[in-house]
């Protein structure tokens, strides 16, 4: 597994974005624009908005722009639905040269009319793409007129690709959600003793696992953002009395806003790994301050931990001493993964994110061992260099990182849209260990 | 589940539902990967580059390297010139390719960046090259983008330097898999023809496992070869949509005569390809190829009753499905719906042929069918709902229709996101046709087996 001389040795401008724990005291730089001319693994504003909103199952997700943006995001989210499946279709205004010159507003209005006629949906999200931002279509006006025409909600999502990075897209999506969940003037929603679960997109059914835990504890989930959510459930979001936030990168802004507007407090939780799952459940129970909930929570944690303990131990014995590299989208996942790997005896030797925030990188730096490389917005050459240098056996990443790891003879786990098993909660911890094991210990590596 | 398509057909003018195409830049990126030691560069927001790499990665299951100008709000107001210049500097400093192939996006096209003058005023290290293609996403499709980048290779690189044309042929394979490029090269080699293939993604996106990651794998057309293409005595453009423009450009720029043939899928199109080489080089068809052809025809005869009269719907990229339609009519099948998302091009232009070609193939075969350019899968699904078919052929996105209507489904074309190996094996040439036969008959006969009542369940079929 010797690396070929990598073509991309670290360029000077990138050096502030890379730190080795214990060696450099200076804080890592992050949340900056990518350098032009790099093979960035990052995506755009539209991508961020789309991944957050796409799981809303009964909405018409209409992409206003040339065909590509709609084609590339057609049903790639991996979020499951318990009822509607309209969100798995691809709708585009397919802007042509003529529209670019004369404006796309009319075509957009026609597209909305035609779609609403076909599909009895109460909600349309209209995503703006790069070109719409440049030709100056008035999305607000077109959406407002269409909403009045059809008596439904037509919400523009301001997600022109160039106005920032993926994080700006999360924010655009949250703004769209805030418009949706705003109760009609003068009609405040009565508060219930339920919670909203923010930042879980129900990949492989993960929301359902967590909902079941909470139900057993005696905590009702009002709505999850946005996994398996729909028009009706999102409309009632403001009646919750607590917001728990998992994927903080995408949902932090929404949680803050909901606190400000509807007085709903929020807390960060994570259901990845045994340690974080137990701690999070306890934290939620404590927030309710109800003895019955707390005792049921302890029962659940004890039972579920006992149920998976042997399996985890077995995997741990098999994998102890292996080294992992992590390159994922946001900071929350990276943090949880460090702990989760520790549970199965694996050390993290390299860790990075596309859009992690400063405080998340601080937490990461606290958690990892000395010598671990931490990097923001890495490119493939950097990933290769540090994974090889640090002797990683396994990479956790998304679509674009998979073949890179494989080419290096390295095992790989998809912790993104392409995951096939739920990785949340107690059962997810076992699935995770099982997936790590099945790739690390596959006989195929013997042939390289 | 997943059957959101209504049966009733209504006039639509507000865009696409479930597209059968994607945008130009990804085609340009794929073409650029077919040059050895080349870094494709996307001049636009970083999302474009990311999506294209992701999509190509899912189809090829190999690393796909490309850089981006990473547009920000400033770039879109003041123009992307500074971003491109910085990119050119960084790409050569960091990734050190021999050549950088820039394509535009809808954003950079709309704000009007003048790429040729930007390239001219950029600092390019000595001996290094930068080429470009305009690939606005609001025109054509990914096939147009492939065509434009291939044409850009000719415009920038090919040169006529000899007085007498060399005894060699240029082969432009079109937007096909590396496995197909290998098969086409194999046939040309067997014919004893000296050839230059470009773009050539074999050895780039089907590279072997070595335990090493090479940013620039061994394959790809060499820059010197593309340059020398200007000295060839003939260019074969395989497929009108993806290849003809580059061939015409070679004719204009370097006076290399060109012929546009079908993508060599099926007996007839492969025959035409080989006969053209035979004529150009006065060579006999070698025994091995005659044997392959004989085997293929033998299989067709052995199994023709499995195919006869079956109604089939075909969708995908125009060059491939034109040839595929011809092939399946030769089996006695009825391609009743043939649809591409790629627009037909300007009326009377070189690309305004799709519907005409398909209709003429259907006419010759005596099949009543529908042909549609600029279509989408919603439309195809509606047709099928109204008059069902026995088989669906197309890319992965066909699986929704196949499931909703419970019809056998053969995966061909781009992208295929849910199966593997197809990028390594051909559907072109006689061997590729055998593979297609196997895929089609497996799909049809597996269905017969699955649906057969006990008393009808047969061992020998």
JSON list of N, CA and C in Angstrom, two decimals, chain A residues 2 7-8 34-37 39-42 47 71-75 85 90 92 94 96-97 110-111 114 119 130 134 162 384 399-400 406-407 418, chain B residues 1-2 4 13-14 16 18 21-23 26 45-46 50-51 53 58 62 68 72-73 76 87 90 94-95 107 138-139 207 209 211-213 378 400:
[
{"chain": "A", "resi": 2, "resn": "UNK", "atom": "N", "xyz": [1.81, 1.29, -0.86]},
{"chain": "A", "resi": 2, "resn": "UNK", "atom": "CA", "xyz": [2.69, 2.45, -0.92]},
{"chain": "A", "resi": 2, "resn": "UNK", "atom": "C", "xyz": [2.05, 3.51, -1.82]},
{"chain": "A", "resi": 7, "resn": "UNK", "atom": "N", "xyz": [0.24, 13.99, -6.71]},
{"chain": "A", "resi": 7, "resn": "UNK", "atom": "CA", "xyz": [0.42, 15.15, -7.56]},
{"chain": "A", "resi": 7, "resn": "UNK", "atom": "C", "xyz": [0.21, 16.43, -6.77]},
{"chain": "A", "resi": 8, "resn": "UNK", "atom": "N", "xyz": [-0.68, 16.37, -5.77]},
{"chain": "A", "resi": 8, "resn": "UNK", "atom": "CA", "xyz": [-1.02, 17.60, -5.08]},
{"chain": "A", "resi": 8, "resn": "UNK", "atom": "C", "xyz": [-0.41, 17.72, -3.71]},
{"chain": "A", "resi": 34, "resn": "UNK", "atom": "N", "xyz": [-13.60, 28.14, -0.70]},
{"chain": "A", "resi": 34, "resn": "UNK", "atom": "CA", "xyz": [-12.58, 27.24, -1.23]},
{"chain": "A", "resi": 34, "resn": "UNK", "atom": "C", "xyz": [-11.66, 28.02, -2.16]},
{"chain": "A", "resi": 35, "resn": "UNK", "atom": "N", "xyz": [-10.46, 27.49, -2.30]},
{"chain": "A", "resi": 35, "resn": "UNK", "atom": "CA", "xyz": [-9.50, 28.13, -3.20]},
{"chain": "A", "resi": 35, "resn": "UNK", "atom": "C", "xyz": [-9.82, 27.73, -4.63]},
{"chain": "A", "resi": 36, "resn": "UNK", "atom": "N", "xyz": [-9.87, 28.71, -5.52]},
{"chain": "A", "resi": 36, "resn": "UNK", "atom": "CA", "xyz": [-10.15, 28.41, -6.92]},
{"chain": "A", "resi": 36, "resn": "UNK", "atom": "C", "xyz": [-9.06, 27.52, -7.48]},
{"chain": "A", "resi": 37, "resn": "UNK", "atom": "N", "xyz": [-9.48, 26.49, -8.21]},
{"chain": "A", "resi": 37, "resn": "UNK", "atom": "CA", "xyz": [-8.50, 25.61, -8.82]},
{"chain": "A", "resi": 37, "resn": "UNK", "atom": "C", "xyz": [-8.16, 24.39, -7.97]},
{"chain": "A", "resi": 39, "resn": "UNK", "atom": "N", "xyz": [-9.42, 20.66, -6.23]},
{"chain": "A", "resi": 39, "resn": "UNK", "atom": "CA", "xyz": [-10.40, 19.60, -6.35]},
{"chain": "A", "resi": 39, "resn": "UNK", "atom": "C", "xyz": [-11.16, 19.57, -5.04]},
{"chain": "A", "resi": 40, "resn": "UNK", "atom": "N", "xyz": [-12.10, 20.49, -4.86]},
{"chain": "A", "resi": 40, "resn": "UNK", "atom": "CA", "xyz": [-12.81, 20.56, -3.59]},
{"chain": "A", "resi": 40, "resn": "UNK", "atom": "C", "xyz": [-13.85, 19.44, -3.54]},
{"chain": "A", "resi": 41, "resn": "UNK", "atom": "N", "xyz": [-14.05, 18.88, -2.35]},
{"chain": "A", "resi": 41, "resn": "UNK", "atom": "CA", "xyz": [-15.10, 17.87, -2.20]},
{"chain": "A", "resi": 41, "resn": "UNK", "atom": "C", "xyz": [-16.42, 18.55, -1.82]},
{"chain": "A", "resi": 42, "resn": "UNK", "atom": "N", "xyz": [-16.40, 19.88, -1.76]},
{"chain": "A", "resi": 42, "resn": "UNK", "atom": "CA", "xyz": [-17.57, 20.61, -1.30]},
{"chain": "A", "resi": 42, "resn": "UNK", "atom": "C", "xyz": [-18.65, 20.78, -2.36]},
{"chain": "A", "resi": 47, "resn": "UNK", "atom": "N", "xyz": [-27.25, 22.66, -3.18]},
{"chain": "A", "resi": 47, "resn": "UNK", "atom": "CA", "xyz": [-27.08, 21.32, -2.63]},
{"chain": "A", "resi": 47, "resn": "UNK", "atom": "C", "xyz": [-27.46, 21.30, -1.16]},
{"chain": "A", "resi": 71, "resn": "UNK", "atom": "N", "xyz": [-31.44, 17.01, -12.32]},
{"chain": "A", "resi": 71, "resn": "UNK", "atom": "CA", "xyz": [-31.01, 15.63, -12.65]},
{"chain": "A", "resi": 71, "resn": "UNK", "atom": "C", "xyz": [-30.11, 15.04, -11.56]},
{"chain": "A", "resi": 72, "resn": "UNK", "atom": "N", "xyz": [-29.14, 15.83, -11.12]},
{"chain": "A", "resi": 72, "resn": "UNK", "atom": "CA", "xyz": [-28.15, 15.28, -10.18]},
{"chain": "A", "resi": 72, "resn": "UNK", "atom": "C", "xyz": [-28.72, 15.02, -8.80]},
{"chain": "A", "resi": 73, "resn": "UNK", "atom": "N", "xyz": [-29.87, 15.62, -8.50]},
{"chain": "A", "resi": 73, "resn": "UNK", "atom": "CA", "xyz": [-30.44, 15.45, -7.16]},
{"chain": "A", "resi": 73, "resn": "UNK", "atom": "C", "xyz": [-31.70, 14.61, -7.18]},
{"chain": "A", "resi": 74, "resn": "UNK", "atom": "N", "xyz": [-31.93, 13.94, -8.28]},
{"chain": "A", "resi": 74, "resn": "UNK", "atom": "CA", "xyz": [-33.12, 13.11, -8.40]},
{"chain": "A", "resi": 74, "resn": "UNK", "atom": "C", "xyz": [-32.98, 11.86, -7.52]},
{"chain": "A", "resi": 75, "resn": "UNK", "atom": "N", "xyz": [-33.73, 11.84, -6.47]},
{"chain": "A", "resi": 75, "resn": "UNK", "atom": "CA", "xyz": [-33.82, 10.67, -5.58]},
{"chain": "A", "resi": 75, "resn": "UNK", "atom": "C", "xyz": [-32.48, 10.12, -5.10]},
{"chain": "A", "resi": 85, "resn": "UNK", "atom": "N", "xyz": [-44.68, 9.68, -1.68]},
{"chain": "A", "resi": 85, "resn": "UNK", "atom": "CA", "xyz": [-43.37, 9.54, -2.28]},
{"chain": "A", "resi": 85, "resn": "UNK", "atom": "C", "xyz": [-43.13, 10.50, -3.44]},
{"chain": "A", "resi": 90, "resn": "UNK", "atom": "N", "xyz": [-38.45, 14.03, -9.93]},
{"chain": "A", "resi": 90, "resn": "UNK", "atom": "CA", "xyz": [-37.58, 15.15, -10.29]},
{"chain": "A", "resi": 90, "resn": "UNK", "atom": "C", "xyz": [-38.35, 16.15, -11.15]},
{"chain": "A", "resi": 92, "resn": "UNK", "atom": "N", "xyz": [-38.27, 19.95, -12.92]},
{"chain": "A", "resi": 92, "resn": "UNK", "atom": "CA", "xyz": [-37.39, 21.04, -13.31]},
{"chain": "A", "resi": 92, "resn": "UNK", "atom": "C", "xyz": [-38.08, 21.93, -14.33]},
{"chain": "A", "resi": 94, "resn": "UNK", "atom": "N", "xyz": [-36.34, 23.30, -16.50]},
{"chain": "A", "resi": 94, "resn": "UNK", "atom": "CA", "xyz": [-35.52, 23.02, -17.68]},
{"chain": "A", "resi": 94, "resn": "UNK", "atom": "C", "xyz": [-35.31, 24.28, -18.50]},
{"chain": "A", "resi": 96, "resn": "UNK", "atom": "N", "xyz": [-34.12, 27.08, -20.88]},
{"chain": "A", "resi": 96, "resn": "UNK", "atom": "CA", "xyz": [-33.39, 27.04, -22.16]},
{"chain": "A", "resi": 96, "resn": "UNK", "atom": "C", "xyz": [-32.84, 28.44, -22.44]},
{"chain": "A", "resi": 97, "resn": "UNK", "atom": "N", "xyz": [-32.11, 28.54, -23.53]},
{"chain": "A", "resi": 97, "resn": "UNK", "atom": "CA", "xyz": [-31.48, 29.81, -23.89]},
{"chain": "A", "resi": 97, "resn": "UNK", "atom": "C", "xyz": [-32.51, 30.95, -23.95]},
{"chain": "A", "resi": 110, "resn": "UNK", "atom": "N", "xyz": [-46.03, 28.51, -15.30]},
{"chain": "A", "resi": 110, "resn": "UNK", "atom": "CA", "xyz": [-46.67, 27.40, -16.02]},
{"chain": "A", "resi": 110, "resn": "UNK", "atom": "C", "xyz": [-46.34, 26.07, -15.36]},
{"chain": "A", "resi": 111, "resn": "UNK", "atom": "N", "xyz": [-45.06, 25.91, -15.01]},
{"chain": "A", "resi": 111, "resn": "UNK", "atom": "CA", "xyz": [-44.63, 24.64, -14.40]},
{"chain": "A", "resi": 111, "resn": "UNK", "atom": "C", "xyz": [-45.40, 24.40, -13.11]},
{"chain": "A", "resi": 114, "resn": "UNK", "atom": "N", "xyz": [-49.03, 23.45, -13.90]},
{"chain": "A", "resi": 114, "resn": "UNK", "atom": "CA", "xyz": [-49.17, 22.09, -14.45]},
{"chain": "A", "resi": 114, "resn": "UNK", "atom": "C", "xyz": [-48.96, 21.03, -13.38]},
{"chain": "A", "resi": 119, "resn": "UNK", "atom": "N", "xyz": [-50.70, 16.90, -9.30]},
{"chain": "A", "resi": 119, "resn": "UNK", "atom": "CA", "xyz": [-50.46, 16.33, -7.98]},
{"chain": "A", "resi": 119, "resn": "UNK", "atom": "C", "xyz": [-51.15, 17.17, -6.92]},
{"chain": "A", "resi": 130, "resn": "UNK", "atom": "N", "xyz": [-28.15, 28.86, -9.73]},
{"chain": "A", "resi": 130, "resn": "UNK", "atom": "CA", "xyz": [-27.22, 29.94, -10.07]},
{"chain": "A", "resi": 130, "resn": "UNK", "atom": "C", "xyz": [-27.81, 30.94, -11.04]},
{"chain": "A", "resi": 134, "resn": "UNK", "atom": "N", "xyz": [-28.82, 35.24, -11.46]},
{"chain": "A", "resi": 134, "resn": "UNK", "atom": "CA", "xyz": [-28.18, 36.18, -12.37]},
{"chain": "A", "resi": 134, "resn": "UNK", "atom": "C", "xyz": [-29.19, 36.84, -13.30]},
{"chain": "A", "resi": 162, "resn": "UNK", "atom": "N", "xyz": [-24.01, 30.22, -6.15]},
{"chain": "A", "resi": 162, "resn": "UNK", "atom": "CA", "xyz": [-22.76, 30.98, -5.95]},
{"chain": "A", "resi": 162, "resn": "UNK", "atom": "C", "xyz": [-22.81, 31.89, -4.73]},
{"chain": "A", "resi": 384, "resn": "UNK", "atom": "N", "xyz": [-5.37, 11.61, 0.58]},
{"chain": "A", "resi": 384, "resn": "UNK", "atom": "CA", "xyz": [-4.46, 10.51, 0.29]},
{"chain": "A", "resi": 384, "resn": "UNK", "atom": "C", "xyz": [-3.19, 10.61, 1.12]},
{"chain": "A", "resi": 399, "resn": "UNK", "atom": "N", "xyz": [-19.89, 9.82, -1.33]},
{"chain": "A", "resi": 399, "resn": "UNK", "atom": "CA", "xyz": [-19.76, 9.21, -2.65]},
{"chain": "A", "resi": 399, "resn": "UNK", "atom": "C", "xyz": [-18.38, 9.38, -3.28]},
{"chain": "A", "resi": 400, "resn": "UNK", "atom": "N", "xyz": [-17.86, 10.63, -3.27]},
{"chain": "A", "resi": 400, "resn": "UNK", "atom": "CA", "xyz": [-16.65, 10.91, -4.02]},
{"chain": "A", "resi": 400, "resn": "UNK", "atom": "C", "xyz": [-15.41, 10.34, -3.36]},
{"chain": "A", "resi": 406, "resn": "UNK", "atom": "N", "xyz": [-10.77, 2.99, -1.93]},
{"chain": "A", "resi": 406, "resn": "UNK", "atom": "CA", "xyz": [-10.62, 1.66, -2.51]},
{"chain": "A", "resi": 406, "resn": "UNK", "atom": "C", "xyz": [-9.33, 1.56, -3.31]},
{"chain": "A", "resi": 407, "resn": "UNK", "atom": "N", "xyz": [-9.04, 2.62, -4.11]},
{"chain": "A", "resi": 407, "resn": "UNK", "atom": "CA", "xyz": [-7.82, 2.57, -4.93]},
{"chain": "A", "resi": 407, "resn": "UNK", "atom": "C", "xyz": [-6.57, 2.44, -4.05]},
{"chain": "A", "resi": 418, "resn": "UNK", "atom": "N", "xyz": [-25.74, 7.44, 0.80]},
{"chain": "A", "resi": 418, "resn": "UNK", "atom": "CA", "xyz": [-25.70, 6.08, 0.26]},
{"chain": "A", "resi": 418, "resn": "UNK", "atom": "C", "xyz": [-25.67, 5.00, 1.34]},
{"chain": "B", "resi": 1, "resn": "UNK", "atom": "N", "xyz": [-46.67, 2.11, -4.74]},
{"chain": "B", "resi": 1, "resn": "UNK", "atom": "CA", "xyz": [-45.43, 2.80, -4.36]},
{"chain": "B", "resi": 1, "resn": "UNK", "atom": "C", "xyz": [-44.74, 3.38, -5.58]},
{"chain": "B", "resi": 2, "resn": "UNK", "atom": "N", "xyz": [-44.35, 4.63, -5.51]},
{"chain": "B", "resi": 2, "resn": "UNK", "atom": "CA", "xyz": [-43.60, 5.31, -6.55]},
{"chain": "B", "resi": 2, "resn": "UNK", "atom": "C", "xyz": [-44.30, 5.34, -7.89]},
{"chain": "B", "resi": 4, "resn": "UNK", "atom": "N", "xyz": [-46.39, 7.77, -9.30]},
{"chain": "B", "resi": 4, "resn": "UNK", "atom": "CA", "xyz": [-47.02, 9.09, -9.24]},
{"chain": "B", "resi": 4, "resn": "UNK", "atom": "C", "xyz": [-47.39, 9.61, -10.62]},
{"chain": "B", "resi": 13, "resn": "UNK", "atom": "N", "xyz": [-45.89, 22.46, -20.91]},
{"chain": "B", "resi": 13, "resn": "UNK", "atom": "CA", "xyz": [-44.89, 23.38, -21.45]},
{"chain": "B", "resi": 13, "resn": "UNK", "atom": "C", "xyz": [-44.04, 23.99, -20.33]},
{"chain": "B", "resi": 14, "resn": "UNK", "atom": "N", "xyz": [-44.16, 23.45, -19.15]},
{"chain": "B", "resi": 14, "resn": "UNK", "atom": "CA", "xyz": [-43.47, 24.05, -18.01]},
{"chain": "B", "resi": 14, "resn": "UNK", "atom": "C", "xyz": [-42.27, 23.26, -17.54]},
{"chain": "B", "resi": 16, "resn": "UNK", "atom": "N", "xyz": [-39.50, 19.84, -17.32]},
{"chain": "B", "resi": 16, "resn": "UNK", "atom": "CA", "xyz": [-39.34, 18.39, -17.35]},
{"chain": "B", "resi": 16, "resn": "UNK", "atom": "C", "xyz": [-39.79, 17.74, -16.06]},
{"chain": "B", "resi": 18, "resn": "UNK", "atom": "N", "xyz": [-38.94, 14.13, -14.35]},
{"chain": "B", "resi": 18, "resn": "UNK", "atom": "CA", "xyz": [-38.08, 12.95, -14.47]},
{"chain": "B", "resi": 18, "resn": "UNK", "atom": "C", "xyz": [-37.30, 12.95, -15.79]},
{"chain": "B", "resi": 21, "resn": "UNK", "atom": "N", "xyz": [-32.14, 13.36, -19.53]},
{"chain": "B", "resi": 21, "resn": "UNK", "atom": "CA", "xyz": [-30.89, 14.01, -19.94]},
{"chain": "B", "resi": 21, "resn": "UNK", "atom": "C", "xyz": [-30.34, 14.73, -18.72]},
{"chain": "B", "resi": 22, "resn": "UNK", "atom": "N", "xyz": [-29.09, 15.17, -18.84]},
{"chain": "B", "resi": 22, "resn": "UNK", "atom": "CA", "xyz": [-28.60, 16.11, -17.85]},
{"chain": "B", "resi": 22, "resn": "UNK", "atom": "C", "xyz": [-27.82, 17.19, -18.59]},
{"chain": "B", "resi": 23, "resn": "UNK", "atom": "N", "xyz": [-27.02, 17.99, -17.87]},
{"chain": "B", "resi": 23, "resn": "UNK", "atom": "CA", "xyz": [-26.53, 19.22, -18.51]},
{"chain": "B", "resi": 23, "resn": "UNK", "atom": "C", "xyz": [-25.17, 19.05, -19.19]},
{"chain": "B", "resi": 26, "resn": "UNK", "atom": "N", "xyz": [-21.23, 18.10, -17.59]},
{"chain": "B", "resi": 26, "resn": "UNK", "atom": "CA", "xyz": [-20.79, 16.75, -17.18]},
{"chain": "B", "resi": 26, "resn": "UNK", "atom": "C", "xyz": [-20.25, 15.98, -18.38]},
{"chain": "B", "resi": 45, "resn": "UNK", "atom": "N", "xyz": [-19.77, 27.62, -10.12]},
{"chain": "B", "resi": 45, "resn": "UNK", "atom": "CA", "xyz": [-19.87, 27.39, -8.67]},
{"chain": "B", "resi": 45, "resn": "UNK", "atom": "C", "xyz": [-19.30, 26.00, -8.37]},
{"chain": "B", "resi": 46, "resn": "UNK", "atom": "N", "xyz": [-18.89, 25.81, -7.11]},
{"chain": "B", "resi": 46, "resn": "UNK", "atom": "CA", "xyz": [-18.28, 24.51, -6.84]},
{"chain": "B", "resi": 46, "resn": "UNK", "atom": "C", "xyz": [-19.29, 23.37, -6.81]},
{"chain": "B", "resi": 50, "resn": "UNK", "atom": "N", "xyz": [-18.87, 19.41, -8.11]},
{"chain": "B", "resi": 50, "resn": "UNK", "atom": "CA", "xyz": [-19.12, 18.37, -7.12]},
{"chain": "B", "resi": 50, "resn": "UNK", "atom": "C", "xyz": [-20.19, 17.39, -7.62]},
{"chain": "B", "resi": 51, "resn": "UNK", "atom": "N", "xyz": [-21.26, 17.92, -8.19]},
{"chain": "B", "resi": 51, "resn": "UNK", "atom": "CA", "xyz": [-22.31, 17.05, -8.71]},
{"chain": "B", "resi": 51, "resn": "UNK", "atom": "C", "xyz": [-21.83, 16.18, -9.86]},
{"chain": "B", "resi": 53, "resn": "UNK", "atom": "N", "xyz": [-18.76, 15.22, -10.54]},
{"chain": "B", "resi": 53, "resn": "UNK", "atom": "CA", "xyz": [-17.84, 14.19, -10.04]},
{"chain": "B", "resi": 53, "resn": "UNK", "atom": "C", "xyz": [-18.62, 13.09, -9.34]},
{"chain": "B", "resi": 58, "resn": "UNK", "atom": "N", "xyz": [-20.48, 7.62, -9.31]},
{"chain": "B", "resi": 58, "resn": "UNK", "atom": "CA", "xyz": [-21.49, 6.58, -9.07]},
{"chain": "B", "resi": 58, "resn": "UNK", "atom": "C", "xyz": [-21.60, 5.65, -10.27]},
{"chain": "B", "resi": 62, "resn": "UNK", "atom": "N", "xyz": [-15.09, 4.75, -9.97]},
{"chain": "B", "resi": 62, "resn": "UNK", "atom": "CA", "xyz": [-13.66, 5.06, -9.99]},
{"chain": "B", "resi": 62, "resn": "UNK", "atom": "C", "xyz": [-13.51, 6.52, -9.58]},
{"chain": "B", "resi": 68, "resn": "UNK", "atom": "N", "xyz": [-12.43, 23.20, -9.79]},
{"chain": "B", "resi": 68, "resn": "UNK", "atom": "CA", "xyz": [-13.50, 24.17, -9.97]},
{"chain": "B", "resi": 68, "resn": "UNK", "atom": "C", "xyz": [-13.01, 25.59, -9.72]},
{"chain": "B", "resi": 72, "resn": "UNK", "atom": "N", "xyz": [-17.93, 32.76, -6.24]},
{"chain": "B", "resi": 72, "resn": "UNK", "atom": "CA", "xyz": [-18.64, 33.33, -5.11]},
{"chain": "B", "resi": 72, "resn": "UNK", "atom": "C", "xyz": [-19.51, 34.46, -5.66]},
{"chain": "B", "resi": 73, "resn": "UNK", "atom": "N", "xyz": [-20.18, 35.14, -4.75]},
{"chain": "B", "resi": 73, "resn": "UNK", "atom": "CA", "xyz": [-21.05, 36.22, -5.18]},
{"chain": "B", "resi": 73, "resn": "UNK", "atom": "C", "xyz": [-20.26, 37.28, -5.96]},
{"chain": "B", "resi": 76, "resn": "UNK", "atom": "N", "xyz": [-19.67, 36.44, -9.55]},
{"chain": "B", "resi": 76, "resn": "UNK", "atom": "CA", "xyz": [-20.82, 36.53, -10.45]},
{"chain": "B", "resi": 76, "resn": "UNK", "atom": "C", "xyz": [-21.21, 37.98, -10.72]},
{"chain": "B", "resi": 87, "resn": "UNK", "atom": "N", "xyz": [-7.23, 29.80, -10.82]},
{"chain": "B", "resi": 87, "resn": "UNK", "atom": "CA", "xyz": [-7.38, 28.35, -10.98]},
{"chain": "B", "resi": 87, "resn": "UNK", "atom": "C", "xyz": [-6.28, 27.78, -11.86]},
{"chain": "B", "resi": 90, "resn": "UNK", "atom": "N", "xyz": [-3.16, 27.63, -9.90]},
{"chain": "B", "resi": 90, "resn": "UNK", "atom": "CA", "xyz": [-3.19, 26.61, -8.85]},
{"chain": "B", "resi": 90, "resn": "UNK", "atom": "C", "xyz": [-3.20, 25.19, -9.40]},
{"chain": "B", "resi": 94, "resn": "UNK", "atom": "N", "xyz": [-0.46, 22.78, -8.15]},
{"chain": "B", "resi": 94, "resn": "UNK", "atom": "CA", "xyz": [-0.81, 21.73, -7.19]},
{"chain": "B", "resi": 94, "resn": "UNK", "atom": "C", "xyz": [-0.87, 20.35, -7.84]},
{"chain": "B", "resi": 95, "resn": "UNK", "atom": "N", "xyz": [-1.56, 20.27, -8.99]},
{"chain": "B", "resi": 95, "resn": "UNK", "atom": "CA", "xyz": [-1.86, 18.94, -9.54]},
{"chain": "B", "resi": 95, "resn": "UNK", "atom": "C", "xyz": [-1.02, 18.57, -10.75]},
{"chain": "B", "resi": 107, "resn": "UNK", "atom": "N", "xyz": [-23.77, 29.51, -15.25]},
{"chain": "B", "resi": 107, "resn": "UNK", "atom": "CA", "xyz": [-23.44, 30.76, -14.57]},
{"chain": "B", "resi": 107, "resn": "UNK", "atom": "C", "xyz": [-22.38, 31.57, -15.32]},
{"chain": "B", "resi": 138, "resn": "UNK", "atom": "N", "xyz": [-27.98, 25.45, -20.43]},
{"chain": "B", "resi": 138, "resn": "UNK", "atom": "CA", "xyz": [-29.34, 25.68, -20.89]},
{"chain": "B", "resi": 138, "resn": "UNK", "atom": "C", "xyz": [-29.51, 25.37, -22.37]},
{"chain": "B", "resi": 139, "resn": "UNK", "atom": "N", "xyz": [-28.48, 24.76, -22.97]},
{"chain": "B", "resi": 139, "resn": "UNK", "atom": "CA", "xyz": [-28.61, 24.30, -24.35]},
{"chain": "B", "resi": 139, "resn": "UNK", "atom": "C", "xyz": [-28.28, 22.82, -24.38]},
{"chain": "B", "resi": 207, "resn": "UNK", "atom": "N", "xyz": [-9.78, 1.79, -14.63]},
{"chain": "B", "resi": 207, "resn": "UNK", "atom": "CA", "xyz": [-8.39, 1.45, -14.34]},
{"chain": "B", "resi": 207, "resn": "UNK", "atom": "C", "xyz": [-8.30, 0.32, -13.32]},
{"chain": "B", "resi": 209, "resn": "UNK", "atom": "N", "xyz": [-7.01, -2.20, -10.21]},
{"chain": "B", "resi": 209, "resn": "UNK", "atom": "CA", "xyz": [-6.62, -2.03, -8.82]},
{"chain": "B", "resi": 209, "resn": "UNK", "atom": "C", "xyz": [-5.13, -2.29, -8.69]},
{"chain": "B", "resi": 211, "resn": "UNK", "atom": "N", "xyz": [-3.52, -0.78, -5.68]},
{"chain": "B", "resi": 211, "resn": "UNK", "atom": "CA", "xyz": [-3.16, -0.37, -4.32]},
{"chain": "B", "resi": 211, "resn": "UNK", "atom": "C", "xyz": [-2.63, 1.05, -4.28]},
{"chain": "B", "resi": 212, "resn": "UNK", "atom": "N", "xyz": [-2.62, 1.69, -5.43]},
{"chain": "B", "resi": 212, "resn": "UNK", "atom": "CA", "xyz": [-2.18, 3.08, -5.50]},
{"chain": "B", "resi": 212, "resn": "UNK", "atom": "C", "xyz": [-3.27, 3.94, -6.10]},
{"chain": "B", "resi": 213, "resn": "UNK", "atom": "N", "xyz": [-3.27, 5.20, -5.69]},
{"chain": "B", "resi": 213, "resn": "UNK", "atom": "CA", "xyz": [-4.17, 6.14, -6.32]},
{"chain": "B", "resi": 213, "resn": "UNK", "atom": "C", "xyz": [-3.36, 7.01, -7.26]},
{"chain": "B", "resi": 378, "resn": "UNK", "atom": "N", "xyz": [-41.40, 10.98, -17.65]},
{"chain": "B", "resi": 378, "resn": "UNK", "atom": "CA", "xyz": [-42.81, 11.11, -17.32]},
{"chain": "B", "resi": 378, "resn": "UNK", "atom": "C", "xyz": [-43.65, 10.80, -18.57]},
{"chain": "B", "resi": 400, "resn": "UNK", "atom": "N", "xyz": [-37.91, 3.04, -12.04]},
{"chain": "B", "resi": 400, "resn": "UNK", "atom": "CA", "xyz": [-39.19, 3.46, -11.45]},
{"chain": "B", "resi": 400, "resn": "UNK", "atom": "C", "xyz": [-40.36, 3.01, -12.33]}
]
